Short mmCIF file of C-alpha atoms and ligand atoms in Angstrom, two decimals:
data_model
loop_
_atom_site.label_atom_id
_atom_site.label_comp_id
_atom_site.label_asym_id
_atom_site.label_seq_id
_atom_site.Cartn_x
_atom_site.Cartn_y
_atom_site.Cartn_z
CA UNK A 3 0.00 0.00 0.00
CA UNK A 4 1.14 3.42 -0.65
CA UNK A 5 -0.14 7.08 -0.92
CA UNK A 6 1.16 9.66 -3.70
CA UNK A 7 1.61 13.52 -2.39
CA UNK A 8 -1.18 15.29 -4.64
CA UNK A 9 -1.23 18.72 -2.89
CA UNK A 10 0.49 20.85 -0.58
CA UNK A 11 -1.03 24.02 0.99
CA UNK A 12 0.60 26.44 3.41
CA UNK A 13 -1.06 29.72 5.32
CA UNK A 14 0.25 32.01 7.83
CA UNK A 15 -1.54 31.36 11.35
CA UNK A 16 -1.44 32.62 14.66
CA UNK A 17 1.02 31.63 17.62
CA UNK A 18 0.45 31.67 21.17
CA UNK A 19 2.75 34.77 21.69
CA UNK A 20 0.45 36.71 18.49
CA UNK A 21 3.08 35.72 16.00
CA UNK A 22 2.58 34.66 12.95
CA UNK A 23 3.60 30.83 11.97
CA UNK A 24 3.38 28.46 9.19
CA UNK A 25 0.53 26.16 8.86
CA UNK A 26 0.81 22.59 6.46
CA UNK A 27 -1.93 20.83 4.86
CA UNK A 28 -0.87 18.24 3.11
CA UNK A 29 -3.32 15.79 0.44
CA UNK A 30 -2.73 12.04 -0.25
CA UNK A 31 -4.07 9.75 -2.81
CA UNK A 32 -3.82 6.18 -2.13
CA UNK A 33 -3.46 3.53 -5.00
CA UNK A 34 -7.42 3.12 -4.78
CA UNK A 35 -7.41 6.81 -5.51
CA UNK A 36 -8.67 7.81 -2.48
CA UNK A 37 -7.68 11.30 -0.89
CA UNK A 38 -6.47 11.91 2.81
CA UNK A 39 -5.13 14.64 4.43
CA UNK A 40 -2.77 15.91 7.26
CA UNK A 41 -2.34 19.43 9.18
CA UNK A 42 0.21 20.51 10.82
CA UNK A 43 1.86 23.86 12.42
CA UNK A 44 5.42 25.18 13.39
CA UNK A 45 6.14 26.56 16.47
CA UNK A 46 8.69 29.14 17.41
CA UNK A 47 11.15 29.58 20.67
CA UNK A 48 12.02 32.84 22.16
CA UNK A 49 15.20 31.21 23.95
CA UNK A 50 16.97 29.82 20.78
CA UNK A 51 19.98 27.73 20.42
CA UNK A 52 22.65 29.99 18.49
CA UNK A 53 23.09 26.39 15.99
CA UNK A 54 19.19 25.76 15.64
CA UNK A 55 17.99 25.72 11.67
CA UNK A 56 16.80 28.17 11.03
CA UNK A 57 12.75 28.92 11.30
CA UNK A 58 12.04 30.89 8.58
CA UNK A 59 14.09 32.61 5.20
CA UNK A 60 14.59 36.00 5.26
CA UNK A 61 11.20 37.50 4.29
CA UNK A 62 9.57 35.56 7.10
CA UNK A 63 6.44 33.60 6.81
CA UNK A 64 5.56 35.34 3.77
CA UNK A 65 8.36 34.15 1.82
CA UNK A 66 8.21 30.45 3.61
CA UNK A 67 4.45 30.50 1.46
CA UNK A 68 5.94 31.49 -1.58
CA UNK A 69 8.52 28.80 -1.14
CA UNK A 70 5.91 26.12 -0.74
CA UNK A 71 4.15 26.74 -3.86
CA UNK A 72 7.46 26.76 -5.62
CA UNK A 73 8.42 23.23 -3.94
CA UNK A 74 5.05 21.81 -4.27
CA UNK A 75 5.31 20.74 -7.59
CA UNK A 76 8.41 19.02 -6.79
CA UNK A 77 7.17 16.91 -3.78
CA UNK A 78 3.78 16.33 -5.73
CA UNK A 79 4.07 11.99 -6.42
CA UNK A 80 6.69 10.91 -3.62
CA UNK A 81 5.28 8.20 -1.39
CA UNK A 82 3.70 9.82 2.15
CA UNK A 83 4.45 6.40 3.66
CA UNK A 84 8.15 6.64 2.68
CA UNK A 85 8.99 9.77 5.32
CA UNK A 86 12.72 8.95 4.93
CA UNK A 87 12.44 10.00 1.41
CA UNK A 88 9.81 13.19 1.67
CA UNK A 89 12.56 14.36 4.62
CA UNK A 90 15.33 14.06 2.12
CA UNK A 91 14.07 15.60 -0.60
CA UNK A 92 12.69 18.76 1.47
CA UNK A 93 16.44 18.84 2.70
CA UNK A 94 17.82 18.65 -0.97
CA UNK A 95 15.39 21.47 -1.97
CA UNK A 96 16.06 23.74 0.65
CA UNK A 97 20.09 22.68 -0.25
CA UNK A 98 21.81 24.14 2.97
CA UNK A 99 22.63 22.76 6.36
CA UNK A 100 20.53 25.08 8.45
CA UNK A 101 17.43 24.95 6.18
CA UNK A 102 17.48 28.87 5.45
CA UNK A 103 16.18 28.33 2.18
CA UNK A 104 13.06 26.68 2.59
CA UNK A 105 13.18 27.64 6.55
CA UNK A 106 13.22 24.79 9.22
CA UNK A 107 9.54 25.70 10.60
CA UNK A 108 8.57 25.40 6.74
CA UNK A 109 10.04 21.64 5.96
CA UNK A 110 8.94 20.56 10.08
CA UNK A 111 5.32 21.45 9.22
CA UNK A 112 5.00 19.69 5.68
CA UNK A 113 6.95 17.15 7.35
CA UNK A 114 4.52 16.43 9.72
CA UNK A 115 1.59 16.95 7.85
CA UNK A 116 3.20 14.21 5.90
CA UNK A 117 2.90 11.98 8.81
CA UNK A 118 -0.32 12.90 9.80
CA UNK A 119 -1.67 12.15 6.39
CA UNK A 120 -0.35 8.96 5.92
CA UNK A 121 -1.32 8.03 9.07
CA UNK A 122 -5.03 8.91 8.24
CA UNK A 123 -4.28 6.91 4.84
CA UNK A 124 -3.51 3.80 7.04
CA UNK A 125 -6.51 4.83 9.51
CA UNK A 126 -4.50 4.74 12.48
CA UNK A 127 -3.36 7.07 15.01
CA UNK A 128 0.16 9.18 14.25
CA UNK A 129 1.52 7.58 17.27
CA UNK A 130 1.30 4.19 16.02
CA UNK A 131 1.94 5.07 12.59
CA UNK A 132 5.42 6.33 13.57
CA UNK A 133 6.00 3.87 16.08
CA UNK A 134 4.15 0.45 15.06
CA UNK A 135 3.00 -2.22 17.22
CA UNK A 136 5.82 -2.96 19.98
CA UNK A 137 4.25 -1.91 23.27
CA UNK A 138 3.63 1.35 23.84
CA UNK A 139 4.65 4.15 26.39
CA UNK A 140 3.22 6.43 27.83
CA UNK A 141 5.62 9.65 29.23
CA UNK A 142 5.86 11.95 32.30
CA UNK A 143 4.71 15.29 31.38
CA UNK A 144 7.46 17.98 32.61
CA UNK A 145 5.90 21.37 32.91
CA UNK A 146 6.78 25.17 33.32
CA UNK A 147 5.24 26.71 36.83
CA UNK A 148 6.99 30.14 37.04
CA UNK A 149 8.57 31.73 34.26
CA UNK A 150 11.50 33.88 33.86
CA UNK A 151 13.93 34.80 31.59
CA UNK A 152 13.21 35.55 27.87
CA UNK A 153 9.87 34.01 28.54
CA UNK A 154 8.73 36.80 31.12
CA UNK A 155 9.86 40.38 31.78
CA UNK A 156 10.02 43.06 34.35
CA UNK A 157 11.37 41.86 37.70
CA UNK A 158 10.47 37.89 37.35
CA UNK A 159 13.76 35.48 37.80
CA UNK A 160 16.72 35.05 35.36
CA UNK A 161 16.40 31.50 35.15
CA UNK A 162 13.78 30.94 32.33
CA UNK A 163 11.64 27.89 33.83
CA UNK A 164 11.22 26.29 36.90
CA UNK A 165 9.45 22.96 35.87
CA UNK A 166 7.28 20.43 38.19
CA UNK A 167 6.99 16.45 37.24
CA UNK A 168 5.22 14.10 39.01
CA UNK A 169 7.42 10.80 39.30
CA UNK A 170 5.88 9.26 41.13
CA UNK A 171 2.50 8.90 39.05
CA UNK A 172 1.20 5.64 37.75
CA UNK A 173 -0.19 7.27 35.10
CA UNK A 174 0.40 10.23 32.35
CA UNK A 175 -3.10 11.45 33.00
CA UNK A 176 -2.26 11.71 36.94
CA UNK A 177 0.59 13.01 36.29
CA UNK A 178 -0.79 15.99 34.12
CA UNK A 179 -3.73 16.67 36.80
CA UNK A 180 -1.04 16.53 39.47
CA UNK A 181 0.82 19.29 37.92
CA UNK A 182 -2.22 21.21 37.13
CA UNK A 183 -2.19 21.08 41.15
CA UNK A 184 0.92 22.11 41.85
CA UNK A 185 0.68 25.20 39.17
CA UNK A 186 -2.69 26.37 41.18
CA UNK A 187 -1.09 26.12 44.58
CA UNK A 188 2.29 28.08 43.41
CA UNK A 189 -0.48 30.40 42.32
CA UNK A 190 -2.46 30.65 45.30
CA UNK A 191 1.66 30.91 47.35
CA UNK A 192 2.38 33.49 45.26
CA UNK A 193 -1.09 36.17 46.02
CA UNK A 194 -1.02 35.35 49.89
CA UNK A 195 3.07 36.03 49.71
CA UNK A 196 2.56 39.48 48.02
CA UNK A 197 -1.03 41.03 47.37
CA UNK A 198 0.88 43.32 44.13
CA UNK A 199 0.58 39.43 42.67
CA UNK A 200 -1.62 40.37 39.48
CA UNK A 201 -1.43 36.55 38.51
CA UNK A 202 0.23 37.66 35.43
CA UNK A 203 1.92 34.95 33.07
CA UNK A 204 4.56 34.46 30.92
CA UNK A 205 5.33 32.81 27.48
CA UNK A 206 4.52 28.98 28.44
CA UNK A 207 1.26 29.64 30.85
CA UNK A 208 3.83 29.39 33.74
CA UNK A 209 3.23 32.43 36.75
CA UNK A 210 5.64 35.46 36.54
CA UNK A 211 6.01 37.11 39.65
CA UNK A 212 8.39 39.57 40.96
CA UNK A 213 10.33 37.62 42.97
CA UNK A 214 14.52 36.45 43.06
CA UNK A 215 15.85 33.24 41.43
CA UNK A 216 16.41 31.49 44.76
CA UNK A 217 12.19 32.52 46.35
CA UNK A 218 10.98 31.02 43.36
CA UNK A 219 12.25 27.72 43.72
CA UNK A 220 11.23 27.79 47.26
CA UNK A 221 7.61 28.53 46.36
CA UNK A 222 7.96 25.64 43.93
CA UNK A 223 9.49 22.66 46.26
CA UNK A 224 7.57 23.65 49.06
CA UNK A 225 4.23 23.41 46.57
CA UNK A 226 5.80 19.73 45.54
CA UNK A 227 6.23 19.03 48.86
CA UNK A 228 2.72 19.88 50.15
CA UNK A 229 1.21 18.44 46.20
CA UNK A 230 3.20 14.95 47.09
CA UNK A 231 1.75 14.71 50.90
CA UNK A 232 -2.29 15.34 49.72
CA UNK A 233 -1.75 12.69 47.40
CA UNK A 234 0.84 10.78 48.27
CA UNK A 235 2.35 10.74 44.42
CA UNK A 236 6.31 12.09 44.86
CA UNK A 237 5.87 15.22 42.71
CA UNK A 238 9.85 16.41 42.06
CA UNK A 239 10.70 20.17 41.03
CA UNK A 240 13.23 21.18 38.13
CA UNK A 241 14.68 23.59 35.87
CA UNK A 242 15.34 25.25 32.51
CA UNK A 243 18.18 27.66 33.59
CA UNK A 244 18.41 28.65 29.72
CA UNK A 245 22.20 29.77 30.67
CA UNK A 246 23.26 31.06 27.42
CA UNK A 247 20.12 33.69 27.51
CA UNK A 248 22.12 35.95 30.44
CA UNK A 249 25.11 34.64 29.71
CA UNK A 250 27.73 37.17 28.56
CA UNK A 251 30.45 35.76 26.21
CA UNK A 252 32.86 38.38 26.15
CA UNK A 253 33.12 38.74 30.09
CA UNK A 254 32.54 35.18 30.27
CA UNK A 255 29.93 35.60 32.97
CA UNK A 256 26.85 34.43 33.69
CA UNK A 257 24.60 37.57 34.43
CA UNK A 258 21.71 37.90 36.63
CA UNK A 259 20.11 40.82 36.74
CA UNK A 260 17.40 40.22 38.85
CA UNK A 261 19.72 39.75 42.04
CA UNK A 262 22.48 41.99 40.35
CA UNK A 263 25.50 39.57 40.82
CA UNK A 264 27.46 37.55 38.21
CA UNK A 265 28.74 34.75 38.60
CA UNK A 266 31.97 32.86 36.38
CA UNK A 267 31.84 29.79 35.46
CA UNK A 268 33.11 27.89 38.63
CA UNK A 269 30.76 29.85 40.75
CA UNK A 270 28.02 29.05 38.49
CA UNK A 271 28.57 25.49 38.39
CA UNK A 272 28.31 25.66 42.46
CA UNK A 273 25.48 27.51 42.47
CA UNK A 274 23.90 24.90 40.06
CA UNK A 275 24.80 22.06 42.17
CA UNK A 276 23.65 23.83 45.72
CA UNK A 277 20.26 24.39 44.13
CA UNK A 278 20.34 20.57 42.76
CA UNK A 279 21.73 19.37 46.39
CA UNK A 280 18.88 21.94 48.74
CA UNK A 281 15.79 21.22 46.28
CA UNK A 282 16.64 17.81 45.10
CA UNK A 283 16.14 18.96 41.61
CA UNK A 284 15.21 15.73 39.32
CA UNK A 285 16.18 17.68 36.46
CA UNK A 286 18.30 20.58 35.15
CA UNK A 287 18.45 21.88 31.23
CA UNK A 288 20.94 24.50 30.40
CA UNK A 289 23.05 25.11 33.25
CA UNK A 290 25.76 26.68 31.68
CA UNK A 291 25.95 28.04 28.05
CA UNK A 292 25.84 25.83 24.85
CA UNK A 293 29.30 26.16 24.06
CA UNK A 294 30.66 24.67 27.50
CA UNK A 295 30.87 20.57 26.59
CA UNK A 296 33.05 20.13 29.26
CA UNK A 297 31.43 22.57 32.08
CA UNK A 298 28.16 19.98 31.30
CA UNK A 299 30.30 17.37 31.81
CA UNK A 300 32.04 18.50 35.27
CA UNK A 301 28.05 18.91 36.45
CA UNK A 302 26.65 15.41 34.86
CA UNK A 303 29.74 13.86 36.54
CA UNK A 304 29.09 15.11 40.54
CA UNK A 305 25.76 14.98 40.24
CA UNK A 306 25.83 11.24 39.20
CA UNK A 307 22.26 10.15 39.48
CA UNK A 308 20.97 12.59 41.66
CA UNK A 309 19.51 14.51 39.17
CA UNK A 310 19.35 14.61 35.35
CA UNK A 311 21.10 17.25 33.50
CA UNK A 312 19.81 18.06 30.07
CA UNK A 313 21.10 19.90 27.08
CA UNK A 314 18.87 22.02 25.02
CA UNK A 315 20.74 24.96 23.34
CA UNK A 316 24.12 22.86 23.56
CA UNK A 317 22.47 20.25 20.98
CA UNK A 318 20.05 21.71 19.11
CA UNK A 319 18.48 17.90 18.02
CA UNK A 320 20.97 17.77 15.96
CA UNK A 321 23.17 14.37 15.97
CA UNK A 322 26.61 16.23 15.32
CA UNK A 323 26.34 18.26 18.71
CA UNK A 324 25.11 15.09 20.14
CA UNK A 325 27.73 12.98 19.25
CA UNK A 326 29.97 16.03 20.67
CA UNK A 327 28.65 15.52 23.64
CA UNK A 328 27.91 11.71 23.57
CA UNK A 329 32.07 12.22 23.70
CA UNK A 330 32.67 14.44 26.30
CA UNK A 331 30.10 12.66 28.55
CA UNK A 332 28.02 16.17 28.96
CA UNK A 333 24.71 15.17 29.87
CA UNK A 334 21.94 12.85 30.52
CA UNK A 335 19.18 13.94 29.04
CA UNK A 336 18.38 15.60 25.43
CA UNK A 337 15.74 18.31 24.34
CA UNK A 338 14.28 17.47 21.55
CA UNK A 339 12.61 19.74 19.50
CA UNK A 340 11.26 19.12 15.63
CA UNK A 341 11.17 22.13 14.75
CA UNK A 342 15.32 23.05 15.76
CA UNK A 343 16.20 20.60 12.86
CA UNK A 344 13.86 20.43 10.60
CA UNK A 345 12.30 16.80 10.05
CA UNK A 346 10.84 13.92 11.41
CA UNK A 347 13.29 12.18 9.90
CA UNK A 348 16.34 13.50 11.69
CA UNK A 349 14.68 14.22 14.90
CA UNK A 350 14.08 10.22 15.29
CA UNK A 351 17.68 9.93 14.27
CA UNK A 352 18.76 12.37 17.27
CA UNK A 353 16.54 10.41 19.62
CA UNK A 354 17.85 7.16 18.43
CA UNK A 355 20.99 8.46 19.16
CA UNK A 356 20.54 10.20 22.22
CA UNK A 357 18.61 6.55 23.78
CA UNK A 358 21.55 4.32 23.05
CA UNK A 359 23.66 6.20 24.73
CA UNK A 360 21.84 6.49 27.43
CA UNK A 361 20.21 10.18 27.22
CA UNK A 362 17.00 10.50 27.95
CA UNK A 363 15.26 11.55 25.05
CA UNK A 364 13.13 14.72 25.88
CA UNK A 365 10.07 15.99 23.37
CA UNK A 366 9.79 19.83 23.63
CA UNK A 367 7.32 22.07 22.43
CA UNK A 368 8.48 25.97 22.32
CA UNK A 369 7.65 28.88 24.34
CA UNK A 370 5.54 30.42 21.14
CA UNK A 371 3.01 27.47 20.36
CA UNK A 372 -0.17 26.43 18.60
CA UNK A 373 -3.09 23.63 19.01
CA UNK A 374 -0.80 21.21 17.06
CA UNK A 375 -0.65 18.21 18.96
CA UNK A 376 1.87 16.07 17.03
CA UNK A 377 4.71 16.17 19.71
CA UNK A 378 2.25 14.14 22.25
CA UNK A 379 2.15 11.16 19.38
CA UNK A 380 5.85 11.42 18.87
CA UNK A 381 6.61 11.11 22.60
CA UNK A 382 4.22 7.68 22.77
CA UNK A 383 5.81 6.57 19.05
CA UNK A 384 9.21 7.17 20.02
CA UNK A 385 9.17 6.10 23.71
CA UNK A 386 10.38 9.37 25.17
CA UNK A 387 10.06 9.03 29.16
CA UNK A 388 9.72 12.71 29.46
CA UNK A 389 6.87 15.02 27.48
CA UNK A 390 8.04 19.19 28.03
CA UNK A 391 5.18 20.92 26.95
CA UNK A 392 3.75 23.34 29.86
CA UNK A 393 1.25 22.49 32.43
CA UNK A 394 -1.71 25.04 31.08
CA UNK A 395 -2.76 27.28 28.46
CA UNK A 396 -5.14 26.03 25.46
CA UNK A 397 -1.41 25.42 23.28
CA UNK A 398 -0.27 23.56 26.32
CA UNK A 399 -3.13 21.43 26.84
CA UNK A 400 -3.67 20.68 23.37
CA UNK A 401 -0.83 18.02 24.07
CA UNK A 402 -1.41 17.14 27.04
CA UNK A 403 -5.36 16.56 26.84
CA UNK A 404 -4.03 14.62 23.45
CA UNK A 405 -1.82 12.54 25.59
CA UNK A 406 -5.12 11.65 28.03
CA UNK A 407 -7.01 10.53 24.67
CA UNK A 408 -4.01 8.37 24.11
CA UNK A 409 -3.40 6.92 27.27
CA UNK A 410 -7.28 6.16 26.85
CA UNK A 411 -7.51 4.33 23.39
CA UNK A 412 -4.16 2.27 24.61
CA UNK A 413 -5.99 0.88 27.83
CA UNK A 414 -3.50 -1.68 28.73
CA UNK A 415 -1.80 -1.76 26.10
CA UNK A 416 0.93 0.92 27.40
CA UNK A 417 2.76 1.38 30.44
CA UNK A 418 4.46 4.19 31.83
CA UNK A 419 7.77 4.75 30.34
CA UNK A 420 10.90 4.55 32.84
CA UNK A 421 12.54 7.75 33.88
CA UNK A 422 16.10 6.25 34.54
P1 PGA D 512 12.20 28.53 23.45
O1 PGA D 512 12.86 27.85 24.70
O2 PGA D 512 11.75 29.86 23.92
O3 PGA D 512 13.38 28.66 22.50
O4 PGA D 512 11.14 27.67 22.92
C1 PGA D 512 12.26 26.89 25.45
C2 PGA D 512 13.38 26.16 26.11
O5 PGA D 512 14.47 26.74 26.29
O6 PGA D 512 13.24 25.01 26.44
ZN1 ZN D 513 15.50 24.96 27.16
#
């Protein structure tokens, strides 16, 4: 069985941050001549990674449509089923590394919509479209509670997210209630603390209060605390530092405005570790900046298996920077994000990578997001222990209400993935 492109259609939507994005519908006609379709969207980060492809050409979204009714033609007849081959050819068309022809949010949405529509062709969920048969997993959501950085503004922290995950929950739908919990309670900490509180948010749905890097993290592990006695599930906190967002390469300090210090690079590797050590962190992504291999490495290697610590920026999904730091033994955990390389294609090859060598692989959404749902199917397809993708906000909970549906039509049929 197989399924011929016949049309490709792009428009300019809205993200969750009012920008505009790139939106993929994709047609399919199967050898019976039967038509199917697929829709997907691009998101777009705030917090990039200096070596991410890059989203759009110059000319922005605008261009990116022009592009696709240039390309169209050329993708019109390859086989949806074979994604290998769509992935390749959107690559050759676009012709450079970092996809700044065709733009990396351009060939991640076609890409997808690809998927989506051959998946409909095969009437069958994406999830087991990507992934087939073998049992089925089902990962812990990871989601943003208080927001900082490049995500939030005025007086909120440095670091850019400080994350809750349940661990301790049998299932992905506890898991995503349970963190629903813990973002109300932070909420309700944070107006009792300081009546100025307007409740005001930042990028990912996560609170943004005036308050230092150090308070917030207290507000969050004493929620986790108080979340894990009521219902007796161990609820962990965690953190997106985002280093290379205050990080100042000519000084070669990390900056923090909010408290007015900076700190080098041995000083910020302490203060990393005395958070990790006082909070029990189960996770840290970007402690340092995404140039510093080895500074990862000094941090994976004290904190052993304490607490896992993730590259983002430093890898970009992309399997050269992960073999870097596969190398130099930097981390033990991986972002992964579709949209920072550009396919389906190679981001199953970076998580392929990143799982036998014993990263956890971690789907991301971005900070500017739509309703597309697709990353909740890759995280079941691709057996990623560990979903980021916010804890509210209708882009947020597009996933994770996705993920309920899932966990649903799989009865027992999945089990929850391992974290370790
Ligand atoms: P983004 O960052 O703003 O680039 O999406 C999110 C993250 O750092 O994980
Ligand atoms: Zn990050």
């Amino acid at each position: 069985m197989g399924a011929r492109i016949s049309s490709l259609k792009a428009r300019k939507i809205l993200d969750s941050r009012g920008n505009p994005t790139i939106e993929v519908v994709v047609g399919i006609r199967d050898n019976g001549g039967d038509l199917f379709f697929g829709r997907a969207a691009a998101p777009s980060g705030a917090s990039k990674g200096r070596l991410e492809a890059v989203d759009f050409p110059v000319g922005g979204v605008d261009k990116a449509l022009e592009k696709v009714v240039e390309i169209a033609p050329k993708l019109s007849g390859i086989d949806a089923f074979d994604q290998v081959k769509v992935d390749e050819t959107l690559r050759e068309l676009d012709g450079t590394p970092n996809l700044s022809v065709l733009g990396g949010n351009t060939t991640v949405a076609i890409s997808m919509a690809v998927a989506k529509a051959a998946a409909s062709a095969r009437k069958m969920p994406l999830y087991q479209h990507l992934g087939g048969n073998g049992g089925f997993e089902l990962p812990y959501p990871l989601g943003n509670v208080i927001g900082g950085g490049k995500h939030a503004g005025g007086y909120a922290p440095d670091i850019q997210e400080y994350l809750v995950i349940a661990t301790g929950a049998r299932k992905t739908s506890e898991a995503i209630f349970i963190n629903a919990r813990v973002h109300k309670k932070v909420g309700e900490m944070l107006s009792e603390a300081n009546s100025s509180f307007t409740r005001g948010k930042s990028d990912e749905g996560a609170w943004s209060p005036n308050i230092c890097n150090e308070g917030a993290l207290e507000f969050l592990a004493r929620a986790c605390e108080l979340v894990s006695d009521e219902t007796g599930v161990e609820v962990r906190p965690a953190l997106d530092v985002a280093a290379s967002s205050f990080y100042d390469s000519e000084k070669d300090l990390y900056v923090y405005k909010r408290e007015a210090v900076t700190r080098d690079r041995g000083e910020q590797l302490d203060f990393i570790l005395g958070l990790i050590e006082k909070f029990k962190l189960f996770f840290v992504e970007d402690p340092l900046h995404e140039g510093d291999f080895e500074g990862f490495a000094e941090l994976t290697k004290k904190v052993g298996n304490e607490c896992l610590i993730c590259g983002d920026d430093i890898f970009v999904t992309n399997v050269e920077r992960i073999e870097i730091g596969i190398r130099s033994k930097a981390a033990n955990a991986i972002i992964i994000k579709p949209n920072q390389i550009g396919t389906l294609t190679d981001t199953f090859k970076a998580v392929e990578l990143a799982r036998r060598n014993k990263y956890v692989p971690v789907i991301s959404h971005r900070s500017g997001e739509t309703t597309d749902e697709t990353i909740a199917h890759l995280a079941v397809a691709w057996h990623c222990p560990m979903i980021k993708t916010g804890v509210v906000g209708g882009e947020r909970i597009a996933k994770l209400n996705e993920l309920i549906r899932i966990e649903e039509e799989l009865e027992n049929k999945a089990r929850m993935s391992r974290l370790r």
